[in-house]
mmCIF file of C-alpha atoms in Angstrom:
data_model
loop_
_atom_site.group_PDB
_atom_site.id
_atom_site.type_symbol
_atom_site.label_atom_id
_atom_site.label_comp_id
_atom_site.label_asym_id
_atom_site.label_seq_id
_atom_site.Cartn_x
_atom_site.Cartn_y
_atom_site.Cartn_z
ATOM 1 C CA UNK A 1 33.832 95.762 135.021
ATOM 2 C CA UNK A 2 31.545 94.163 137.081
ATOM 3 C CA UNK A 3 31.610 92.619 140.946
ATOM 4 C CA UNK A 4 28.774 90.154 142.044
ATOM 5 C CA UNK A 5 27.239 90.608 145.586
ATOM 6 C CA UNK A 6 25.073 87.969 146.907
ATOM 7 C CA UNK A 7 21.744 88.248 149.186
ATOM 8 C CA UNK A 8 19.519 86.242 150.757
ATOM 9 C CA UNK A 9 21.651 84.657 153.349
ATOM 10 C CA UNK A 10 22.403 86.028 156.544
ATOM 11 C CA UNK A 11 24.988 88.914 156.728
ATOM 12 C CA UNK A 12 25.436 88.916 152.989
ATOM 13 C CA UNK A 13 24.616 92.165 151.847
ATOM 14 C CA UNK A 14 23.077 93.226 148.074
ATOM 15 C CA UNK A 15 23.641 96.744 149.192
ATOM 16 C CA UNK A 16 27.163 97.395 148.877
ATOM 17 C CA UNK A 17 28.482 100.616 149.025
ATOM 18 C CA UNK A 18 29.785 102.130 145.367
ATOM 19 C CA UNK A 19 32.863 103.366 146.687
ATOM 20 C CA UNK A 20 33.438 99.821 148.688
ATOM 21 C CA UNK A 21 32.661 98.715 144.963
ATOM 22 C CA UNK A 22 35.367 100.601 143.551
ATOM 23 C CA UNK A 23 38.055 100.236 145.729
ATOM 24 C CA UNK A 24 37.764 96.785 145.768
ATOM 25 C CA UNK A 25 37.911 97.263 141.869
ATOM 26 C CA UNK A 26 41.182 98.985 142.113
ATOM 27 C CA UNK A 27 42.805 96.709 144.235
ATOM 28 C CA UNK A 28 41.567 93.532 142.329
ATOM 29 C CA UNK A 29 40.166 94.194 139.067
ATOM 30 C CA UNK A 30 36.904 92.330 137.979
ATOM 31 C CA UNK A 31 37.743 89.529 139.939
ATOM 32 C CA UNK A 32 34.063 87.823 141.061
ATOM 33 C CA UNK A 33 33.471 88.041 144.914
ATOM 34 C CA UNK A 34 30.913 87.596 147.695
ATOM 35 C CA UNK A 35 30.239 90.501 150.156
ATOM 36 C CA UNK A 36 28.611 89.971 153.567
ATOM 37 C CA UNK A 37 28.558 93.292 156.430
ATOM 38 C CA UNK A 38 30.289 92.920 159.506
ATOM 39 C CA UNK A 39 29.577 96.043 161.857
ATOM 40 C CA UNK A 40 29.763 98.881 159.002
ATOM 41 C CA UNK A 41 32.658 97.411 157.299
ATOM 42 C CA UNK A 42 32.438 94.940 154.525
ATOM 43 C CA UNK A 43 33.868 91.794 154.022
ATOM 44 C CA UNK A 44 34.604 90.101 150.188
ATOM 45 C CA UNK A 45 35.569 86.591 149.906
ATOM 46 C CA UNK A 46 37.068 85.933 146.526
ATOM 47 C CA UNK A 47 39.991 84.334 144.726
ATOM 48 C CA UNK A 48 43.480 85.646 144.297
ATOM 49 C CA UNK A 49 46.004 83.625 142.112
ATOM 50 C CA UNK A 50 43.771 80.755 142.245
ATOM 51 C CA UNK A 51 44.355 81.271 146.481
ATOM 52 C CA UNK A 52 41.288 82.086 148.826
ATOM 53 C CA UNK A 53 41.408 85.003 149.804
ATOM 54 C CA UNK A 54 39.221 87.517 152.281
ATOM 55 C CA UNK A 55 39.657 91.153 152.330
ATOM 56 C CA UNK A 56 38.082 94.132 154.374
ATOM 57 C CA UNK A 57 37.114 97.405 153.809
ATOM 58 C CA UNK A 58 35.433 100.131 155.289
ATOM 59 C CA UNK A 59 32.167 101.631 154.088
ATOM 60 C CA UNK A 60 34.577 104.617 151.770
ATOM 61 C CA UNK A 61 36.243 102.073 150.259
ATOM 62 C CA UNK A 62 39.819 101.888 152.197
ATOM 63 C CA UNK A 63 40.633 98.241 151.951
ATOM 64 C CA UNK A 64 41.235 97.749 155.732
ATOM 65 C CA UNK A 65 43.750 94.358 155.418
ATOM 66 C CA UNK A 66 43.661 91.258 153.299
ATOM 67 C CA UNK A 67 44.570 87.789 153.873
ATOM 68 C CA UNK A 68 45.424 84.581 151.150
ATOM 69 C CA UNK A 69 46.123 81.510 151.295
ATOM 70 C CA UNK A 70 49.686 80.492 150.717
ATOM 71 C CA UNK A 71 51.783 77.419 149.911
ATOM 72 C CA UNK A 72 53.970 76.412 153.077
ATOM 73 C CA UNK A 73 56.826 77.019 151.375
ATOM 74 C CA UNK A 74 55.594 80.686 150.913
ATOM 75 C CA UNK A 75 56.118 81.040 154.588
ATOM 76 C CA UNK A 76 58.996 82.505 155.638
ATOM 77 C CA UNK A 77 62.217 80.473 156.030
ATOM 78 C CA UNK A 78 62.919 81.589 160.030
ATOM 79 C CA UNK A 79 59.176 80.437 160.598
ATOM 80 C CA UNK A 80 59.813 77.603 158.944
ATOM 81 C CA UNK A 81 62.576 76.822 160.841
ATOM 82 C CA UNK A 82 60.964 77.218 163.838
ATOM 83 C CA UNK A 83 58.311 75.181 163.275
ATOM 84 C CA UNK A 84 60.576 72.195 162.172
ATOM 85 C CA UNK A 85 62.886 73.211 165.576
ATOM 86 C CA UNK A 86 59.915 72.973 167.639
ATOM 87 C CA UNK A 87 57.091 71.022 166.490
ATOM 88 C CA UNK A 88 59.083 68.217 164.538
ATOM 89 C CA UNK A 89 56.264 65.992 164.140
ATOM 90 C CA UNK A 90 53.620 68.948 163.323
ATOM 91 C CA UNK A 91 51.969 69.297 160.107
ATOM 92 C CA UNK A 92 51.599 72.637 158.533
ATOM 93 C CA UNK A 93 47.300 72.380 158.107
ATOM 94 C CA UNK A 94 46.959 76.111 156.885
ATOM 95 C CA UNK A 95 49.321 78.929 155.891
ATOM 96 C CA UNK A 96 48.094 82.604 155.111
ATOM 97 C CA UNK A 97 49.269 85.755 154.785
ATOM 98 C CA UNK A 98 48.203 88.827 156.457
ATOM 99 C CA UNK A 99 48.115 92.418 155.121
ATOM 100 C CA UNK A 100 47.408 95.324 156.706
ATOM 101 C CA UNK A 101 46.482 98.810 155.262
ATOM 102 C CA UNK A 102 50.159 99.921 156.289
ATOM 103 C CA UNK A 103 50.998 97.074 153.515
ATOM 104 C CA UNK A 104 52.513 95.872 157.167
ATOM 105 C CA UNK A 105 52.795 91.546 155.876
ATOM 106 C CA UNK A 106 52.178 88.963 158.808
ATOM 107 C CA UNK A 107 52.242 84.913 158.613
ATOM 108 C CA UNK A 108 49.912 82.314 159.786
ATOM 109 C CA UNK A 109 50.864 78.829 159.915
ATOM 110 C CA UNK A 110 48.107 76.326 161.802
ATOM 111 C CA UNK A 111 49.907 73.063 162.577
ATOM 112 C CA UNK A 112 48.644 69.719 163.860
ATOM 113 C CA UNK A 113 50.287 68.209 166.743
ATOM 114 C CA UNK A 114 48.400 65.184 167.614
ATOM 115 C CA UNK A 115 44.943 65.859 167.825
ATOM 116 C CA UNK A 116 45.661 69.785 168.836
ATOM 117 C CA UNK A 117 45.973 72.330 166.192
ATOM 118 C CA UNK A 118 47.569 75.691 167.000
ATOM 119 C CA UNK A 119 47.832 78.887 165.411
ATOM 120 C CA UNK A 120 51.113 80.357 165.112
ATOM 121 C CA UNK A 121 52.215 83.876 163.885
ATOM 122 C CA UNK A 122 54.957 85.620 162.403
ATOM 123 C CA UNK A 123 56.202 88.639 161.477
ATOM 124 C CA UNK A 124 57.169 89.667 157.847
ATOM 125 C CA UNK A 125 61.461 88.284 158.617
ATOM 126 C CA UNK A 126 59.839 84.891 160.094
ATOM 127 C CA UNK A 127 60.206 86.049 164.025
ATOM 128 C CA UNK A 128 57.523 84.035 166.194
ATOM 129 C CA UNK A 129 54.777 86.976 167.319
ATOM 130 C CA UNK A 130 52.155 84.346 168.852
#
């Protein structure tokens, strides 16, 4: 199994830790990713399901939180809702899914109103956070 870190640019990082190595590695197999260091910890941006995704881990390997992109209609239904309720003419731009290391789930929905986009979050059951 291998895992592909890139250098040259600025903040990516050839050096990454083994045990950030493996733990990515147990979480997501041989999928291919890019690494770049943020402040000790280490960032990989890879695929997941054919999805972007981004995940975080610290420098022993303890993936920190992750976040994919999702389909809308992943989204939860009450968020849904809400945005339909309250921004009837918004478009959904974005959607994502937040993990933490607590396997705790949040949702991000961006939405267009107009010329304004805003970033709305919700918790796991679709209740509005931000």
């Amino acid at each position: 199994t291998s895992v592909f870190s890139q250098g040259k640019e600025t903040g990516l990082t050839q050096s990454t830790p083994d045990a950030v190595l493996k733990g990515f590695i147990k979480n997501y197999g041989d999928e291919k990713a890019t690494w770049r260091e943020d402040e000790g910890n280490y960032e990989a941006t890879f695929k997941l399901i054919g999805m972007p995704a981004m995940a975080w881990y610290d420098s022993t390997g303890h993936r920190m939180k992750v976040v994919v992109d999702i389909k809308e209609e992943q989204l939860p239904t009450i968020a849904r809702s809400y945005i339909e309720r309250n921004y009837p003419k918004a478009k959904v731009s974005r959607a994502r899914k937040w993990t933490d290391d607590q396997k705790v789930s949040t949702y991000e929905a961006d939405i267009k109103v107009a010329a304004e986009t805003k970033k709305l979050m919700f918790t796991s059951k679709g209740d509005l956070i931000q």
